């Protein structure tokens, strides 16, 4: 890329080889003809029956897309490729943390998914039933997701780093009769017993009838007769045939729910559908990561988050891509593990998060320079703003200055990239450039007016898009209230941003009580309710403070109940308690014991005042402060 003082411009070669060579032309077409734009993408996919109408807005904000169409996302992920020249192409190359590897072709993936679909059917899993999946990063996680979708069941993947408590809460909320888990996972050479965690969650739940356990580590686990079954044994039964027709789901039938943190203590289940979600992730991956048939693509996220759902599982499979899945940590056993994988498999596209880039950058350039990374063509970033220093390192040391960086802004709720470059676009480090064609966005002030260039405001989306969430499962009111009430008719992202005079967007961060820690999304309320569930704690407040590697780190303030002694050891005990209640990702950096918390007269904790105090900044308007 050539830097002209303002922009990093892609080389002629990149532009000439890209699917989209003229972003402005495509954007103009999409904004003038959104229906034509989206339906032309949809036409590239298979439908059992085409739609009567592209968009039904009659019950906004409960929008419907591809009305009355019949499809099944797995038909497009599997059958279409199995019936084409891609039959024996690799769908996944998997590498375990312990160095073991597996390659799975489209044909094999099709067989495995059909077999497991039949297993689920034999357990009476029906269309619309929710199945919870709690596993490490193994191919069976993908197989389980696809098998649910194939029979019209709805998957609810819970990230393998969540605790017993969090898993229990999600199983109960979704009323899952079946839970799929594994015996354990490797974590930096250590074994984590996921089956134990699952047992803890399931034992207390009245809803689960079957637990299916994948053998990964071979460690000793408890198997409860009548309830627990081994995956590999089920897959050998005659019932597990390699034939299972995809259920003809309605475009608006639910595909999955995915819990994410919001502003209350209870995580919300974001619901996505078969039709619109499929079109959005297919088109966005194709154009943004410029997918070519011969590419080897690696999204290094966890399939348990939306990035994994959209861009490890569905997007790549819809595009018939070969993806890499790596089980372990980026720097295990050495800080060049990722670079070794890039070289070994000839990865062309690498998509990861700023926190991982910063984490690897700190080990110096030499680890990357040991490896031939010349196969890389495009790089990607997601999850939080990327600081220019990390962007430049990623560009120069990893991409050798020739790989455009796709800094993609999006959310669990949006399903697909919303602000993102395409390879043909000039880049600025730290900006995701402009909204994806067909997406209308704006930045508003408190009253709903567009702010001037370079001014900060609330980031909103002004028109519905096919891969948008449809609701919060089981809570339509909260969906309306949380996303659509502040500015009627517009989707409120919860982020603040500014737009520069070139029309480039710069996302600043969350404006609600959500903290992004190492790209993970956590609600202050979840952490606070975990803290006050500890017997010694009377009140608690959690805030995010800038952190060099993690982006943000959690800092907590607690008021103890009167009469509590031995407070010295309490912060460490509370950290353990949070690990147990929420999971290791939520463990605070620091917990301070205080006598008072700043509150409004109505008793709400003013986190912004705590934050300003901690940063030594002016706390701003204090007129609502009680004391
Ligand atoms: O604050 C934004 C930040 O991540 C939030 C969404 O989190 P989640 O639903 O977990 O999805 C993460 C992966 C899609 C957003 O509201 N965020 C995500 N991508 C970026 C980002 N902030 C800045 N730049 C990004 N590229």
mmCIF file of C-alpha atoms in Angstrom, residues 364-512:
data_model
loop_
_atom_site.group_PDB
_atom_site.id
_atom_site.type_symbol
_atom_site.label_atom_id
_atom_site.label_comp_id
_atom_site.label_asym_id
_atom_site.label_seq_id
_atom_site.Cartn_x
_atom_site.Cartn_y
_atom_site.Cartn_z
ATOM 1 C CA UNK A 364 8.719 -8.078 19.009
ATOM 2 C CA UNK A 365 9.063 -8.515 15.251
ATOM 3 C CA UNK A 366 11.537 -11.397 15.313
ATOM 4 C CA UNK A 367 8.911 -14.055 16.027
ATOM 5 C CA UNK A 368 6.949 -13.123 12.931
ATOM 6 C CA UNK A 369 10.054 -12.622 10.804
ATOM 7 C CA UNK A 370 11.090 -16.236 11.359
ATOM 8 C CA UNK A 371 8.234 -17.267 9.112
ATOM 9 C CA UNK A 372 7.352 -16.847 5.473
ATOM 10 C CA UNK A 373 4.102 -14.895 5.642
ATOM 11 C CA UNK A 374 4.097 -14.018 1.939
ATOM 12 C CA UNK A 375 0.890 -16.001 1.304
ATOM 13 C CA UNK A 376 -1.091 -13.283 3.129
ATOM 14 C CA UNK A 377 -3.169 -11.093 0.833
ATOM 15 C CA UNK A 378 -5.686 -9.452 3.169
ATOM 16 C CA UNK A 379 -5.876 -8.806 6.899
ATOM 17 C CA UNK A 380 -8.849 -8.058 9.123
ATOM 18 C CA UNK A 381 -9.647 -6.589 12.518
ATOM 19 C CA UNK A 382 -12.778 -6.670 14.675
ATOM 20 C CA UNK A 383 -14.152 -6.244 18.157
ATOM 21 C CA UNK A 384 -12.854 -2.856 19.296
ATOM 22 C CA UNK A 385 -11.154 0.171 17.788
ATOM 23 C CA UNK A 386 -7.663 -0.652 16.542
ATOM 24 C CA UNK A 387 -5.046 1.818 17.714
ATOM 25 C CA UNK A 388 -2.903 3.192 14.861
ATOM 26 C CA UNK A 389 0.278 1.741 16.354
ATOM 27 C CA UNK A 390 -1.136 -1.802 16.250
ATOM 28 C CA UNK A 391 -2.579 -1.144 12.773
ATOM 29 C CA UNK A 392 0.852 -0.121 11.451
ATOM 30 C CA UNK A 393 2.564 -3.113 13.006
ATOM 31 C CA UNK A 394 -0.051 -5.443 11.558
ATOM 32 C CA UNK A 395 0.387 -3.762 8.182
ATOM 33 C CA UNK A 396 4.176 -3.628 8.113
ATOM 34 C CA UNK A 397 5.349 -6.679 10.041
ATOM 35 C CA UNK A 398 2.565 -9.158 9.273
ATOM 36 C CA UNK A 399 1.250 -7.865 5.952
ATOM 37 C CA UNK A 400 4.628 -6.671 4.582
ATOM 38 C CA UNK A 401 2.927 -3.415 3.632
ATOM 39 C CA UNK A 402 0.932 -5.088 0.857
ATOM 40 C CA UNK A 403 -2.194 -6.425 2.585
ATOM 41 C CA UNK A 404 -5.111 -4.034 3.024
ATOM 42 C CA UNK A 405 -6.565 -4.203 6.554
ATOM 43 C CA UNK A 406 -10.322 -4.642 6.734
ATOM 44 C CA UNK A 407 -11.278 -2.978 10.021
ATOM 45 C CA UNK A 408 -14.845 -4.239 10.333
ATOM 46 C CA UNK A 409 -17.280 -2.627 12.760
ATOM 47 C CA UNK A 410 -20.366 -4.656 13.603
ATOM 48 C CA UNK A 411 -22.225 -6.314 16.467
ATOM 49 C CA UNK A 412 -23.895 -9.537 17.543
ATOM 50 C CA UNK A 413 -27.121 -7.737 16.681
ATOM 51 C CA UNK A 414 -26.151 -6.693 13.152
ATOM 52 C CA UNK A 415 -25.140 -10.219 12.078
ATOM 53 C CA UNK A 416 -22.723 -8.897 9.450
ATOM 54 C CA UNK A 417 -20.102 -6.173 8.858
ATOM 55 C CA UNK A 418 -21.730 -2.735 8.897
ATOM 56 C CA UNK A 419 -18.856 -0.263 8.663
ATOM 57 C CA UNK A 420 -16.044 -1.771 6.700
ATOM 58 C CA UNK A 421 -13.568 -1.150 3.949
ATOM 59 C CA UNK A 422 -13.364 -3.262 0.823
ATOM 60 C CA UNK A 423 -9.906 -4.063 -0.577
ATOM 61 C CA UNK A 424 -10.219 -1.426 -3.304
ATOM 62 C CA UNK A 425 -10.656 1.411 -0.794
ATOM 63 C CA UNK A 426 -8.042 3.837 0.545
ATOM 64 C CA UNK A 427 -7.540 3.237 4.282
ATOM 65 C CA UNK A 428 -6.851 5.281 7.389
ATOM 66 C CA UNK A 429 -5.452 3.444 10.437
ATOM 67 C CA UNK A 430 -8.175 3.254 13.088
ATOM 68 C CA UNK A 431 -11.141 3.951 10.813
ATOM 69 C CA UNK A 432 -13.455 1.283 9.416
ATOM 70 C CA UNK A 433 -13.986 3.666 6.464
ATOM 71 C CA UNK A 434 -17.660 3.736 5.422
ATOM 72 C CA UNK A 435 -20.901 1.788 5.857
ATOM 73 C CA UNK A 436 -21.292 -1.358 3.747
ATOM 74 C CA UNK A 437 -23.257 -0.590 0.559
ATOM 75 C CA UNK A 438 -26.989 -0.626 1.231
ATOM 76 C CA UNK A 439 -26.510 0.374 4.879
ATOM 77 C CA UNK A 440 -27.461 3.936 5.817
ATOM 78 C CA UNK A 441 -25.801 5.210 8.975
ATOM 79 C CA UNK A 442 -25.532 8.494 10.790
ATOM 80 C CA UNK A 443 -24.130 10.101 13.908
ATOM 81 C CA UNK A 444 -26.637 12.028 16.001
ATOM 82 C CA UNK A 445 -26.678 14.369 18.946
ATOM 83 C CA UNK A 446 -28.964 13.965 21.969
ATOM 84 C CA UNK A 447 -31.864 15.623 20.084
ATOM 85 C CA UNK A 448 -31.501 13.455 17.000
ATOM 86 C CA UNK A 449 -29.752 15.947 14.687
ATOM 87 C CA UNK A 450 -26.803 14.826 12.595
ATOM 88 C CA UNK A 451 -23.603 16.137 14.124
ATOM 89 C CA UNK A 452 -21.066 18.137 12.140
ATOM 90 C CA UNK A 453 -17.901 16.554 10.721
ATOM 91 C CA UNK A 454 -15.442 15.427 13.381
ATOM 92 C CA UNK A 455 -17.955 15.792 16.192
ATOM 93 C CA UNK A 456 -18.758 12.899 18.441
ATOM 94 C CA UNK A 457 -22.299 11.539 18.684
ATOM 95 C CA UNK A 458 -24.473 8.432 18.835
ATOM 96 C CA UNK A 459 -23.994 5.974 16.004
ATOM 97 C CA UNK A 460 -27.300 4.860 14.447
ATOM 98 C CA UNK A 461 -28.465 2.766 11.503
ATOM 99 C CA UNK A 462 -31.240 4.371 9.526
ATOM 100 C CA UNK A 463 -32.652 1.543 7.430
ATOM 101 C CA UNK A 464 -33.366 -2.132 8.076
ATOM 102 C CA UNK A 465 -30.959 -4.705 6.577
ATOM 103 C CA UNK A 466 -31.475 -8.432 5.927
ATOM 104 C CA UNK A 467 -29.086 -9.845 8.552
ATOM 105 C CA UNK A 468 -30.340 -7.677 11.401
ATOM 106 C CA UNK A 469 -31.469 -9.345 14.629
ATOM 107 C CA UNK A 470 -35.212 -9.979 14.655
ATOM 108 C CA UNK A 471 -35.790 -9.632 18.378
ATOM 109 C CA UNK A 472 -34.456 -10.525 21.794
ATOM 110 C CA UNK A 473 -35.716 -14.074 22.203
ATOM 111 C CA UNK A 474 -38.606 -14.060 24.650
ATOM 112 C CA UNK A 475 -38.492 -10.306 25.171
ATOM 113 C CA UNK A 476 -39.942 -8.238 22.329
ATOM 114 C CA UNK A 477 -40.453 -5.218 24.606
ATOM 115 C CA UNK A 478 -36.799 -5.074 25.536
ATOM 116 C CA UNK A 479 -35.899 -5.266 21.844
ATOM 117 C CA UNK A 480 -38.003 -2.214 21.073
ATOM 118 C CA UNK A 481 -36.955 -0.326 24.159
ATOM 119 C CA UNK A 482 -33.255 -0.975 23.894
ATOM 120 C CA UNK A 483 -32.683 -0.443 20.192
ATOM 121 C CA UNK A 484 -35.543 1.578 18.735
ATOM 122 C CA UNK A 485 -36.831 3.956 21.370
ATOM 123 C CA UNK A 486 -34.214 6.674 21.620
ATOM 124 C CA UNK A 487 -34.572 7.690 17.973
ATOM 125 C CA UNK A 488 -37.836 6.300 16.581
ATOM 126 C CA UNK A 489 -37.356 4.443 13.299
ATOM 127 C CA UNK A 490 -33.603 4.172 13.794
ATOM 128 C CA UNK A 491 -31.496 1.412 15.263
ATOM 129 C CA UNK A 492 -29.392 2.594 18.169
ATOM 130 C CA UNK A 493 -26.016 0.857 18.191
ATOM 131 C CA UNK A 494 -24.936 1.845 21.718
ATOM 132 C CA UNK A 495 -21.633 3.166 20.319
ATOM 133 C CA UNK A 496 -20.318 6.674 19.898
ATOM 134 C CA UNK A 497 -18.479 7.721 16.773
ATOM 135 C CA UNK A 498 -17.396 10.636 14.627
ATOM 136 C CA UNK A 499 -17.173 11.106 10.879
ATOM 137 C CA UNK A 500 -14.328 13.034 9.288
ATOM 138 C CA UNK A 501 -14.466 15.337 6.299
ATOM 139 C CA UNK A 502 -13.722 12.423 3.935
ATOM 140 C CA UNK A 503 -16.881 10.714 5.239
ATOM 141 C CA UNK A 504 -14.826 8.121 7.129
ATOM 142 C CA UNK A 505 -16.292 6.784 10.373
ATOM 143 C CA UNK A 506 -14.263 6.521 13.570
ATOM 144 C CA UNK A 507 -15.934 4.413 16.226
ATOM 145 C CA UNK A 508 -14.972 5.566 19.701
ATOM 146 C CA UNK A 509 -16.599 3.043 22.003
ATOM 147 C CA UNK A 510 -19.690 2.111 23.969
ATOM 148 C CA UNK A 511 -21.886 4.819 25.413
ATOM 149 C CA UNK A 512 -23.908 2.407 27.528
#
